[in-house]
Amino acid sequence: MNNAWRGFKGSQWQNGIDVQEFIKDNYTEYVGDDSFLEGPTEATNELWQEIVELKKQEIANGGVLDADTSVISTITSHPAGYINKDLEKIVGLQTEKPLKRGLNVYGGIRMAETALKSYGYELDPELDEFFTEHRKTHNQGVFDAYDDDIRMARRNKIVTGLPDAYGRGRIIPDFRRIALYGVDYLKKQKLNDWNALQAKTYTEEDIRLREEVSTQYRALGKLIELGKIYGFDISRPAANAQEAVQWVYLGFLAMVKEDNGAAQGLGRIAEFLDIYIERDLQEGTLTEKEAQELIDHLVMKVRIVRQLRTPEYEALFAGDPTWATLTFAGMLDDNNSLVTKNTFRFLQTLYNMGNAPEPNMTLMWNEKLPKGFKDFCAKVSIDTSAIQYENDDVMRHYYGSNDVSIACCVSPTAGDTGSSIQFFGARASLPKILTYAVTGGYDEKNRSKVIDGLEPITDEYLDYDTLMEKIDAVMDWVATTYVRALNIIHYMHDKYAYEAVQFGLLDTKLHRMMATGIAGIGLATDSMSAVKYAKVRVVRDEEGFPIDYVVEGDQFPTFGNNEKAADEIADMLIKKFVGKLKAQPTYRNAEITTSILTITSNIVYGKATGALFSGQDAKYKGYREAFTPLSPGANPSYSSPYKGALAALKSVSTIDFEDVKDGSSYTWAVHPKALGKERDVQIENLTMLLDGYFGKDGGHHLNVNVFSKEGLEEMLRNPENYPQATIRVSGYALELSKATKEQISDLLERVIHGSF
Amino acid sequence: MNNAWRGFKGSQWQNGIDVQEFIKDNYTEYVGDDSFLEGPTEATNELWQEIVELKKQEIANGGVLDADTSVISTITSHPAGYINKDLEKIVGLQTEKPLKRGLNVYGGIRMAETALKSYGYELDPELDEFFTEHRKTHNQGVFDAYDDDIRMARRNKIVTGLPDAYGRGRIIPDFRRIALYGVDYLKKQKLNDWNALQAKTYTEEDIRLREEVSTQYRALGKLIELGKIYGFDISRPAANAQEAVQWVYLGFLAMVKEDNGAAQGLGRIAEFLDIYIERDLQEGTLTEKEAQELIDHLVMKVRIVRQLRTPEYEALFAGDPTWATLTFAGMLDDNNSLVTKNTFRFLQTLYNMGNAPEPNMTLMWNEKLPKGFKDFCAKVSIDTSAIQYENDDVMRHYYGSNDVSIACCVSPTAGDTGSSIQFFGARASLPKILTYAVTGGYDEKNRSKVIDGLEPITDEYLDYDTLMEKIDAVMDWVATTYVRALNIIHYMHDKYAYEAVQFGLLDTKLHRMMATGIAGIGLATDSMSAVKYAKVRVVRDEEGFPIDYVVEGDQFPTFGNNEKAADEIADMLIKKFVGKLKAQPTYRNAEITTSILTITSNIVYGKATGALFSGQDAKYKGYREAFTPLSPGANPSYSSPYKGALAALKSVSTIDFEDVKDGSSYTWAVHPKALGKERDVQIENLTMLLDGYFGKDGGHHLNVNVFSKEGLEEMLRNPENYPQATIRVSGYALELSKATKEQISDLLERVIHGSF
């Protein structure tokens, strides 16, 4: 390892796997501005043009360019594939050609079959038979254990988006380990761990863990094989920047080949890779142009990852996202930021190759970040709307680490990258908990009895205390049913679709979080506020079934206006439900965490949710038409904020991170003119706004979109003119050209703040 | 069900699955003699002749007539197959033709591959790849979790015969349920059970059980399909005797197609089927000749079951046994026996089609059984040496049931058939525990250090107390290592080779026993007796390693001579080791039970076991040459018994069943002349002997062989003249023509009691 580690400082990271210590010992903070950045090379332009052409063909082809039907995707299932071998500095494709989708079936053979069929392909009948007869998949396992209540909760969309038919994702392997240590060393460490697990008696957990580590060890062997397929020896550490980027990418490639996971994060690689680039720059073996090209080519590869999914999946998670979430920046400690030149380079890819939804750019914001970097971020946000921001101080405070990575949308690892995973748990609907409290557990859409043993409210006017009692009972049912489903899901996923190479790149002793979620906090808050501060009359049909709620009396406080009365209701609802979730026993003793996040499922949720207590009358703030989309994530209801952008930010930032340690996503849009007329004023204002939201207010997350409603309408009308336009939705960036009509109509509903 | 149940009495069994209650309400005890029995029909003769021919071809072909290499055996994997369709009253084959072996791979793809290769076949490479890449098998799972100690224990034959490379077996499905209730009803009951398992929270065990019941439900659907393949509708109950026999057999067939299990019992079907036969006889739709033909044809099918196994497996379990153990007779209560005419008919198959090792005829002996039956049993034993006997009173006392079935060799279900299973656990070697106590955990054969942290005994003469202390430490190590291995094995078997149809024919809430075993009690007892009652000098090589033990001083008491001093040592050793086994935590909270049983692995064990403390000098009783076979099961050492047959029986019967609730097997041989000159005297004497052994003495099990050493030698010399000759070995009947040279030489060593 001597040559590979030449010039590196520190020793702790040499005595065992400790990437964060290596970064601390060796990185070079960059406090300058973006003037050093380079544009694309000719090779980058040419390669990207080929991709753009292929993407056009993909859209013309109905969304899928090509797909495997008989080769099951594994780490080593395919020969080497290239876009244009001579031009690529970083190589490796999921299949043998770009945009051709691999076939992952362990998560669910039915999902794979349906997905193929939707795009005109047929699953090899022999494979189908084999997986039906001899090899159970995750999906079958889950449904073998699901009970009636879980099925009812699922069917009626009280809980939606559960990873029970495909890969769960949300594991962020520490790809940096490959470059720093080489895979042989990682194998050796796993063998040591396996030996250290020997004991006089084994629980089932012990047996499973021993088996898992064996499986990881073999998968790491396959990872070495994948390197060989492309002509690299990744059993040894990377010796220069090109190798480091390539080694890291091969790890990522192994993940997306192994598993069709719901979210497959990149982790924190920018600052790590900077160390290799800096060394090469100083050794004179690399130029800035070449360095940028390496990062451009890596990002290009991440952009063309394609998983095979069904149209139903697309309805929940539009735009073919893979959530290759890239986490960067933040502070090392109170004095030193983790910003490097390479942090800039990753953002620069948005200029060099145009806008793109992947990697999901996730910036750890801190007031103390160097000004040059903060200004550059604001500029990129204004130009591309491609960045989401998370609160660096909150992460460091709650998870005691400056190496937290974000999985999926907003969900942090519980410490250094590589030390924890999340059992992805989708989300439960708060508004439906409210409607069920009134109906006595009957679904407002299909009228079926979902919760047994609950009596309906039969009063003409809703009484707050009576209602809260009922809500408490419904929450009990939802919390137990929900966590029960998650326990089944992750038990079966470990059993039938274990992500061996991904776990192989993590610590053996892991902190596991069970990442539950809540949808519809805005609507639920406004509804309870209406009951508390106005008067809500229940409208019933001839059978006495509640079909509408009419607000009478005064205007009531709503979430998103910095009104304490409303914000406290939000806090109460969250605490109440999260408390019940946390009381549940979990598979592998996972820690229950919760997010306020919807992705684009706010639309699906909304369509299943009838009238609510805040009414349908536009004269009241917080009104909403029955069976229309909810606002996304932690956003105030579409009809709620009326005191402007700052008040909305204030309200959202009151959400207590202690309750929602899986993150709460606020998707926010501002008219460019609201930020100022001149570009430098816009940059300054956006920077100040982020400082305020994350600093004083302690907000957790912000999706920053900068565009006008007219601009959005123009892009949506003529998408062919804006092939790479993206918009931040709850937790990721959606390519506008891939949005459905419904999603577009929802986008147009969203509040674009025209002023503060 | 009205027509199928016409004439049946009782109601409890109609309100839920309760076969035993049905039998009690409806069976007809038979207290007469064997004079009613019929010989074979022409069809039976003709069919059996075809089998005899095929068996000859099988032997000529090296032991395997034909084998599948690309079709994986499942319940419904094959089209209908026949010996001679027109002649068969009971139909159904494992594959499409008789004696062609099916391919079971879930237990271990390597085992299947090796077995095929040994007989000149090649596993379909596509299958091989599929199971290597995508579908883990039991064997791989186990070895992914095994630790160094377990591997050492296994390699050095401290524990041998673990079901870690093939199916575990030892599940006795209640096939009677198919005939009595029809499969639709069984499916409905499973669905009820599944629904009853719903709860607010699930442990992993709950989730697994729910999944298992789903799997069972689907497998029962496949069982109906299997019926359809042969033209039967077994979704409904059997309506007459032919259907009842056929329905039961199809359940058995589904089992042997689903799984290559170490032992696949038939359970207690004789008396159950008698009820259907009696009804048909009374209705005039069946004659005795036809009834016997049904049983003959059923037994014929059981005789030709063939699983695909490796030569290594054969070394442990010679003669291609499947342990289709058939349990019969015993008492219903203190006044009524369970003997029916059909109990006779099953024994009669040994005359109608000649001798055979399967089904493994296991008779629940009780003094109170009708004399006519007892005499017939004795006669069959004298003629065929094909029966093993178990103690009916002991079974009923310890397991509170008159419906106990025997799995494998001697191992009882813990209650009614269908209410419990055994996690098969092979056995540990007591003699090697003794040698390790002296060597300090070094193996006497390969000199490797097996147990860390143990110091050797360096004294010239063995001191009993010092030795016992060391034995205690070695036993600790063996007990923890052994049960740890079993926990891994059964965790993985449930995970990768779950026997869905077999469990589908059992209760959902099962009593699980972890059936451990002990080998070498005779030799271990004699050795400790030598140390205690004589003087034992350790002979060492130049490195100080113990290579021999020389007895000095007086003769010492040995096991098998009704000497209290020796029998107490046996008891102490058993209690000590079993106590340590029972202290171990087990997978699924299985109850640890223990057997004293070796099958034919006494040879393999012996070859791995060096000199012992009872020495190698023939002037001392209990001597044994190093690295030669142990005596089988609970047998006294070959050189021990010298006080005759009765004293040996007495010694063995002192073993406390409370310690060895999985049974202790005593394989016993007597010269016909020792039983008397005349046939009727022989019968009377054997009956009396069995009454004494099982009655007053409370012995648990007896394999009764009746032949002379000269007779055995003649049969072994000219096997072609005795193609169907069998001999009872520890726990089953071995076809002499299939015994290896080593096994034959071992057989000749055995004590054949020439007198009492």
Short mmCIF file of N, CA and C in Angstrom, two decimals, chain A residues 72 74 76 106 126-127 130-131 133-136 140-141 143-151 194-195 198-202 204-205 207-208 210-211 214-215 218 222 477 480 484 487-488 491-492 494-496 584-585 587-588, chain B residues 72 74 76 106 126-127 130-131 133-136 140-141 143-151 194-195 198-202 204-205 207-208 210-211 214-215 218 222 477 480 484 487-488 491-492 494-496 584-585 587-588:
data_model
loop_
_atom_site.label_atom_id
_atom_site.label_comp_id
_atom_site.label_asym_id
_atom_site.label_seq_id
_atom_site.Cartn_x
_atom_site.Cartn_y
_atom_site.Cartn_z
N ILE A 72 -30.21 -12.22 -15.47
CA ILE A 72 -30.45 -11.56 -14.18
C ILE A 72 -29.23 -10.72 -13.84
N THR A 74 -26.46 -9.23 -11.89
CA THR A 74 -25.66 -9.42 -10.68
C THR A 74 -24.41 -8.58 -10.84
N THR A 76 -21.53 -9.31 -11.52
CA THR A 76 -20.66 -9.71 -12.64
C THR A 76 -21.44 -10.29 -13.83
N TYR A 106 -34.74 -10.21 -7.37
CA TYR A 106 -34.83 -10.69 -5.98
C TYR A 106 -35.88 -9.92 -5.18
N GLU A 126 -38.59 -19.34 -18.69
CA GLU A 126 -37.81 -20.26 -17.84
C GLU A 126 -37.43 -19.61 -16.53
N LEU A 127 -37.02 -18.35 -16.62
CA LEU A 127 -36.69 -17.59 -15.41
C LEU A 127 -37.92 -17.45 -14.53
N PHE A 130 -38.59 -20.62 -12.85
CA PHE A 130 -37.60 -20.91 -11.82
C PHE A 130 -37.86 -20.13 -10.55
N PHE A 131 -38.16 -18.85 -10.75
CA PHE A 131 -38.37 -18.01 -9.56
C PHE A 131 -39.72 -18.27 -8.92
N GLU A 133 -41.06 -21.41 -8.88
CA GLU A 133 -40.99 -22.75 -8.27
C GLU A 133 -39.90 -22.88 -7.21
N HIS A 134 -38.76 -22.28 -7.48
CA HIS A 134 -37.59 -22.65 -6.67
C HIS A 134 -36.95 -21.51 -5.87
N ARG A 135 -37.24 -20.28 -6.24
CA ARG A 135 -36.53 -19.19 -5.61
C ARG A 135 -37.54 -18.09 -5.29
N LYS A 136 -37.93 -18.08 -4.03
CA LYS A 136 -38.88 -17.07 -3.61
C LYS A 136 -38.22 -15.70 -3.67
N GLN A 140 -42.91 -12.02 -2.57
CA GLN A 140 -43.71 -13.19 -2.20
C GLN A 140 -43.61 -13.45 -0.70
N GLY A 141 -42.40 -13.33 -0.19
CA GLY A 141 -42.20 -13.54 1.25
C GLY A 141 -43.06 -12.59 2.07
N PHE A 143 -45.80 -10.99 1.24
CA PHE A 143 -47.24 -11.25 1.17
C PHE A 143 -47.63 -12.57 1.82
N ASP A 144 -46.68 -13.45 1.99
CA ASP A 144 -46.95 -14.68 2.75
C ASP A 144 -47.16 -14.38 4.24
N ALA A 145 -46.68 -13.24 4.70
CA ALA A 145 -46.79 -12.93 6.13
C ALA A 145 -47.76 -11.78 6.43
N TYR A 146 -47.98 -10.93 5.47
CA TYR A 146 -48.91 -9.81 5.67
C TYR A 146 -50.24 -10.32 6.23
N ASP A 147 -50.84 -9.51 7.11
CA ASP A 147 -52.15 -9.90 7.63
C ASP A 147 -53.24 -8.99 7.05
N ASP A 148 -54.46 -9.26 7.44
CA ASP A 148 -55.59 -8.52 6.87
C ASP A 148 -55.48 -7.02 7.11
N ASP A 149 -55.12 -6.64 8.33
CA ASP A 149 -55.04 -5.21 8.64
C ASP A 149 -54.01 -4.51 7.76
N ILE A 150 -52.88 -5.16 7.58
CA ILE A 150 -51.84 -4.54 6.74
C ILE A 150 -52.34 -4.39 5.30
N ARG A 151 -53.00 -5.43 4.82
CA ARG A 151 -53.53 -5.36 3.46
C ARG A 151 -54.55 -4.22 3.32
N TRP A 194 -15.92 -11.74 11.09
CA TRP A 194 -16.61 -13.04 11.10
C TRP A 194 -16.02 -13.93 12.20
N ASN A 195 -14.71 -13.91 12.30
CA ASN A 195 -14.07 -14.72 13.34
C ASN A 195 -14.39 -14.17 14.73
N GLN A 198 -17.52 -15.44 16.67
CA GLN A 198 -17.62 -16.79 17.22
C GLN A 198 -17.93 -16.72 18.71
N ALA A 199 -18.79 -17.59 19.15
CA ALA A 199 -19.18 -17.60 20.56
C ALA A 199 -19.64 -18.98 20.97
N LYS A 200 -19.90 -19.13 22.25
CA LYS A 200 -20.32 -20.45 22.78
C LYS A 200 -21.74 -20.78 22.33
N THR A 201 -22.59 -19.76 22.32
CA THR A 201 -23.97 -19.98 21.86
C THR A 201 -24.32 -18.88 20.87
N TYR A 202 -25.20 -19.22 19.97
CA TYR A 202 -25.65 -18.25 18.99
C TYR A 202 -27.16 -18.04 19.09
N GLU A 204 -30.50 -16.51 16.99
CA GLU A 204 -30.79 -16.47 15.56
C GLU A 204 -30.13 -15.26 14.91
N GLU A 205 -30.12 -14.15 15.62
CA GLU A 205 -29.47 -12.94 15.09
C GLU A 205 -27.99 -13.21 14.84
N ILE A 207 -26.60 -16.09 14.17
CA ILE A 207 -26.47 -16.99 13.02
C ILE A 207 -26.67 -16.21 11.72
N ARG A 208 -27.70 -15.38 11.74
CA ARG A 208 -27.97 -14.59 10.52
C ARG A 208 -26.79 -13.68 10.20
N ARG A 210 -23.64 -14.00 11.02
CA ARG A 210 -22.50 -14.78 10.51
C ARG A 210 -22.72 -15.13 9.04
N GLU A 211 -23.93 -15.54 8.73
CA GLU A 211 -24.22 -15.88 7.33
C GLU A 211 -24.08 -14.64 6.45
N SER A 214 -20.49 -13.80 5.71
CA SER A 214 -19.98 -14.73 4.68
C SER A 214 -20.40 -14.27 3.30
N THR A 215 -21.66 -13.90 3.20
CA THR A 215 -22.21 -13.48 1.91
C THR A 215 -21.54 -12.19 1.44
N ARG A 218 -18.06 -12.96 0.03
CA ARG A 218 -18.11 -13.45 -1.35
C ARG A 218 -18.44 -12.33 -2.33
N LYS A 222 -16.70 -10.76 -5.75
CA LYS A 222 -17.34 -10.45 -7.04
C LYS A 222 -17.02 -9.01 -7.46
N TRP A 477 -53.94 2.13 15.99
CA TRP A 477 -54.10 1.09 14.97
C TRP A 477 -53.11 1.29 13.83
N THR A 480 -49.37 0.50 15.00
CA THR A 480 -49.05 -0.93 15.15
C THR A 480 -49.05 -1.62 13.78
N ARG A 484 -45.70 -3.13 12.08
CA ARG A 484 -45.79 -4.58 11.83
C ARG A 484 -45.43 -4.88 10.38
N ASN A 487 -41.71 -4.47 9.88
CA ASN A 487 -40.95 -5.59 10.43
C ASN A 487 -40.97 -6.78 9.47
N ILE A 488 -42.12 -7.03 8.90
CA ILE A 488 -42.23 -8.12 7.92
C ILE A 488 -41.37 -7.82 6.70
N TYR A 491 -37.58 -8.11 7.47
CA TYR A 491 -37.25 -9.53 7.71
C TYR A 491 -37.14 -10.25 6.36
N MET A 492 -38.12 -10.04 5.51
CA MET A 492 -38.13 -10.75 4.22
C MET A 492 -37.04 -10.22 3.28
N ASP A 494 -34.09 -9.02 4.09
CA ASP A 494 -32.84 -9.67 4.49
C ASP A 494 -32.82 -11.13 4.05
N LYS A 495 -33.98 -11.74 4.08
CA LYS A 495 -34.05 -13.18 3.77
C LYS A 495 -33.95 -13.46 2.27
N TYR A 496 -34.61 -12.66 1.47
CA TYR A 496 -34.71 -12.99 0.04
C TYR A 496 -34.00 -12.02 -0.90
N GLN A 584 -43.26 0.81 19.32
CA GLN A 584 -43.39 -0.52 18.71
C GLN A 584 -42.06 -1.28 18.74
N PRO A 585 -42.14 -2.60 18.93
CA PRO A 585 -40.92 -3.41 18.81
C PRO A 585 -40.52 -3.51 17.33
N TYR A 587 -37.88 -5.12 14.14
CA TYR A 587 -36.97 -6.15 13.61
C TYR A 587 -35.51 -5.69 13.83
N ARG A 588 -34.72 -6.57 14.35
CA ARG A 588 -33.31 -6.32 14.63
C ARG A 588 -33.08 -5.09 15.51
N ILE B 72 -35.79 -30.67 -11.49
CA ILE B 72 -35.76 -30.66 -10.04
C ILE B 72 -37.03 -31.30 -9.52
N THR B 74 -40.11 -31.83 -7.53
CA THR B 74 -41.06 -31.13 -6.66
C THR B 74 -42.30 -32.02 -6.61
N THR B 76 -45.03 -31.77 -7.96
CA THR B 76 -45.72 -31.94 -9.25
C THR B 76 -44.77 -31.94 -10.44
N TYR B 106 -32.52 -28.63 -2.80
CA TYR B 106 -32.62 -27.58 -1.78
C TYR B 106 -31.73 -27.86 -0.57
N GLU B 126 -26.82 -25.47 -16.33
CA GLU B 126 -27.68 -24.29 -16.12
C GLU B 126 -28.26 -24.30 -14.70
N LEU B 127 -28.68 -25.48 -14.29
CA LEU B 127 -29.21 -25.61 -12.92
C LEU B 127 -28.13 -25.30 -11.91
N PHE B 130 -27.60 -21.69 -11.75
CA PHE B 130 -28.72 -21.01 -11.12
C PHE B 130 -28.66 -21.13 -9.60
N PHE B 131 -28.38 -22.34 -9.16
CA PHE B 131 -28.37 -22.54 -7.71
C PHE B 131 -27.11 -21.96 -7.07
N GLU B 133 -25.68 -19.12 -8.25
CA GLU B 133 -25.79 -17.66 -8.33
C GLU B 133 -27.02 -17.10 -7.61
N HIS B 134 -28.14 -17.78 -7.75
CA HIS B 134 -29.39 -17.13 -7.36
C HIS B 134 -30.17 -17.80 -6.24
N ARG B 135 -29.88 -19.05 -5.98
CA ARG B 135 -30.71 -19.78 -5.03
C ARG B 135 -29.80 -20.56 -4.11
N LYS B 136 -29.58 -20.00 -2.94
CA LYS B 136 -28.73 -20.67 -1.98
C LYS B 136 -29.43 -21.94 -1.52
N GLN B 140 -25.06 -24.59 1.77
CA GLN B 140 -24.28 -23.35 1.69
C GLN B 140 -24.59 -22.44 2.87
N GLY B 141 -25.86 -22.36 3.21
CA GLY B 141 -26.26 -21.53 4.35
C GLY B 141 -25.56 -21.97 5.62
N PHE B 143 -22.77 -23.66 6.01
CA PHE B 143 -21.33 -23.43 6.03
C PHE B 143 -20.99 -21.94 6.06
N ASP B 144 -21.94 -21.11 5.70
CA ASP B 144 -21.73 -19.67 5.85
C ASP B 144 -21.74 -19.26 7.32
N ALA B 145 -22.32 -20.08 8.16
CA ALA B 145 -22.43 -19.70 9.58
C ALA B 145 -21.56 -20.55 10.51
N TYR B 146 -21.22 -21.75 10.07
CA TYR B 146 -20.37 -22.62 10.89
C TYR B 146 -19.12 -21.87 11.34
N ASP B 147 -18.67 -22.17 12.55
CA ASP B 147 -17.43 -21.55 13.02
C ASP B 147 -16.31 -22.58 13.07
N ASP B 148 -15.15 -22.13 13.47
CA ASP B 148 -13.97 -23.00 13.46
C ASP B 148 -14.16 -24.24 14.33
N ASP B 149 -14.71 -24.05 15.53
CA ASP B 149 -14.89 -25.18 16.43
C ASP B 149 -15.80 -26.24 15.82
N ILE B 150 -16.88 -25.78 15.22
CA ILE B 150 -17.81 -26.74 14.61
C ILE B 150 -17.11 -27.50 13.48
N ARG B 151 -16.36 -26.78 12.68
CA ARG B 151 -15.64 -27.45 11.58
C ARG B 151 -14.65 -28.47 12.13
N TRP B 194 -53.72 -19.57 10.11
CA TRP B 194 -52.99 -18.38 9.64
C TRP B 194 -53.69 -17.12 10.13
N ASN B 195 -55.00 -17.13 10.02
CA ASN B 195 -55.75 -15.97 10.49
C ASN B 195 -55.66 -15.81 12.00
N GLN B 198 -52.80 -13.71 13.59
CA GLN B 198 -52.71 -12.24 13.48
C GLN B 198 -52.63 -11.63 14.88
N ALA B 199 -51.80 -10.61 15.00
CA ALA B 199 -51.63 -9.97 16.30
C ALA B 199 -51.18 -8.52 16.11
N LYS B 200 -51.11 -7.80 17.18
CA LYS B 200 -50.71 -6.38 17.12
C LYS B 200 -49.23 -6.23 16.77
N THR B 201 -48.43 -7.13 17.35
CA THR B 201 -47.01 -7.09 17.04
C THR B 201 -46.55 -8.51 16.72
N TYR B 202 -45.54 -8.58 15.91
CA TYR B 202 -44.98 -9.88 15.54
C TYR B 202 -43.51 -9.95 15.92
N GLU B 204 -39.97 -12.17 15.25
CA GLU B 204 -39.48 -12.84 14.04
C GLU B 204 -40.08 -14.23 13.92
N GLU B 205 -40.24 -14.90 15.04
CA GLU B 205 -40.83 -16.23 15.02
C GLU B 205 -42.26 -16.16 14.47
N ILE B 207 -43.43 -13.93 12.39
CA ILE B 207 -43.37 -13.65 10.95
C ILE B 207 -43.03 -14.93 10.19
N ARG B 208 -42.03 -15.63 10.70
CA ARG B 208 -41.62 -16.87 10.03
C ARG B 208 -42.77 -17.87 9.99
N ARG B 210 -45.98 -17.31 10.12
CA ARG B 210 -47.01 -16.90 9.16
C ARG B 210 -46.57 -17.24 7.74
N GLU B 211 -45.33 -16.97 7.45
CA GLU B 211 -44.83 -17.29 6.11
C GLU B 211 -44.88 -18.80 5.86
N SER B 214 -48.36 -20.01 5.07
CA SER B 214 -48.70 -19.66 3.67
C SER B 214 -48.09 -20.67 2.71
N THR B 215 -46.85 -21.00 2.97
CA THR B 215 -46.13 -21.94 2.11
C THR B 215 -46.77 -23.32 2.18
N ARG B 218 -49.98 -23.40 0.10
CA ARG B 218 -49.72 -23.58 -1.34
C ARG B 218 -49.29 -25.01 -1.64
N LYS B 222 -50.58 -28.02 -4.21
CA LYS B 222 -49.77 -28.86 -5.11
C LYS B 222 -50.07 -30.34 -4.88
N TRP B 477 -17.28 -28.44 26.05
CA TRP B 477 -16.93 -27.98 24.70
C TRP B 477 -17.77 -28.70 23.65
N THR B 480 -21.60 -27.60 23.80
CA THR B 480 -21.89 -26.27 23.23
C THR B 480 -21.67 -26.27 21.73
N ARG B 484 -24.70 -25.80 19.07
CA ARG B 484 -24.52 -24.62 18.22
C ARG B 484 -24.65 -25.02 16.74
N ASN B 487 -28.27 -25.74 15.96
CA ASN B 487 -29.06 -24.51 15.83
C ASN B 487 -28.87 -23.89 14.46
N ILE B 488 -27.64 -23.89 14.01
CA ILE B 488 -27.36 -23.35 12.67
C ILE B 488 -28.05 -24.20 11.61
N TYR B 491 -31.90 -23.71 11.61
CA TYR B 491 -32.20 -22.36 11.14
C TYR B 491 -32.10 -22.31 9.62
N MET B 492 -31.03 -22.85 9.10
CA MET B 492 -30.80 -22.80 7.65
C MET B 492 -31.77 -23.73 6.91
N ASP B 494 -34.83 -24.54 7.73
CA ASP B 494 -36.10 -23.83 7.62
C ASP B 494 -36.02 -22.73 6.56
N LYS B 495 -34.85 -22.13 6.48
CA LYS B 495 -34.69 -20.99 5.57
C LYS B 495 -34.57 -21.41 4.11
N TYR B 496 -33.83 -22.48 3.86
CA TYR B 496 -33.50 -22.81 2.47
C TYR B 496 -34.10 -24.12 1.97
N GLN B 584 -28.24 -26.12 26.88
CA GLN B 584 -27.99 -25.21 25.76
C GLN B 584 -29.29 -24.57 25.25
N PRO B 585 -29.19 -23.30 24.85
CA PRO B 585 -30.36 -22.68 24.20
C PRO B 585 -30.55 -23.27 22.80
N TYR B 587 -32.66 -23.34 18.88
CA TYR B 587 -33.44 -22.72 17.82
C TYR B 587 -34.92 -23.07 18.00
N ARG B 588 -35.75 -22.09 17.97
CA ARG B 588 -37.20 -22.22 18.12
C ARG B 588 -37.58 -22.93 19.42
#
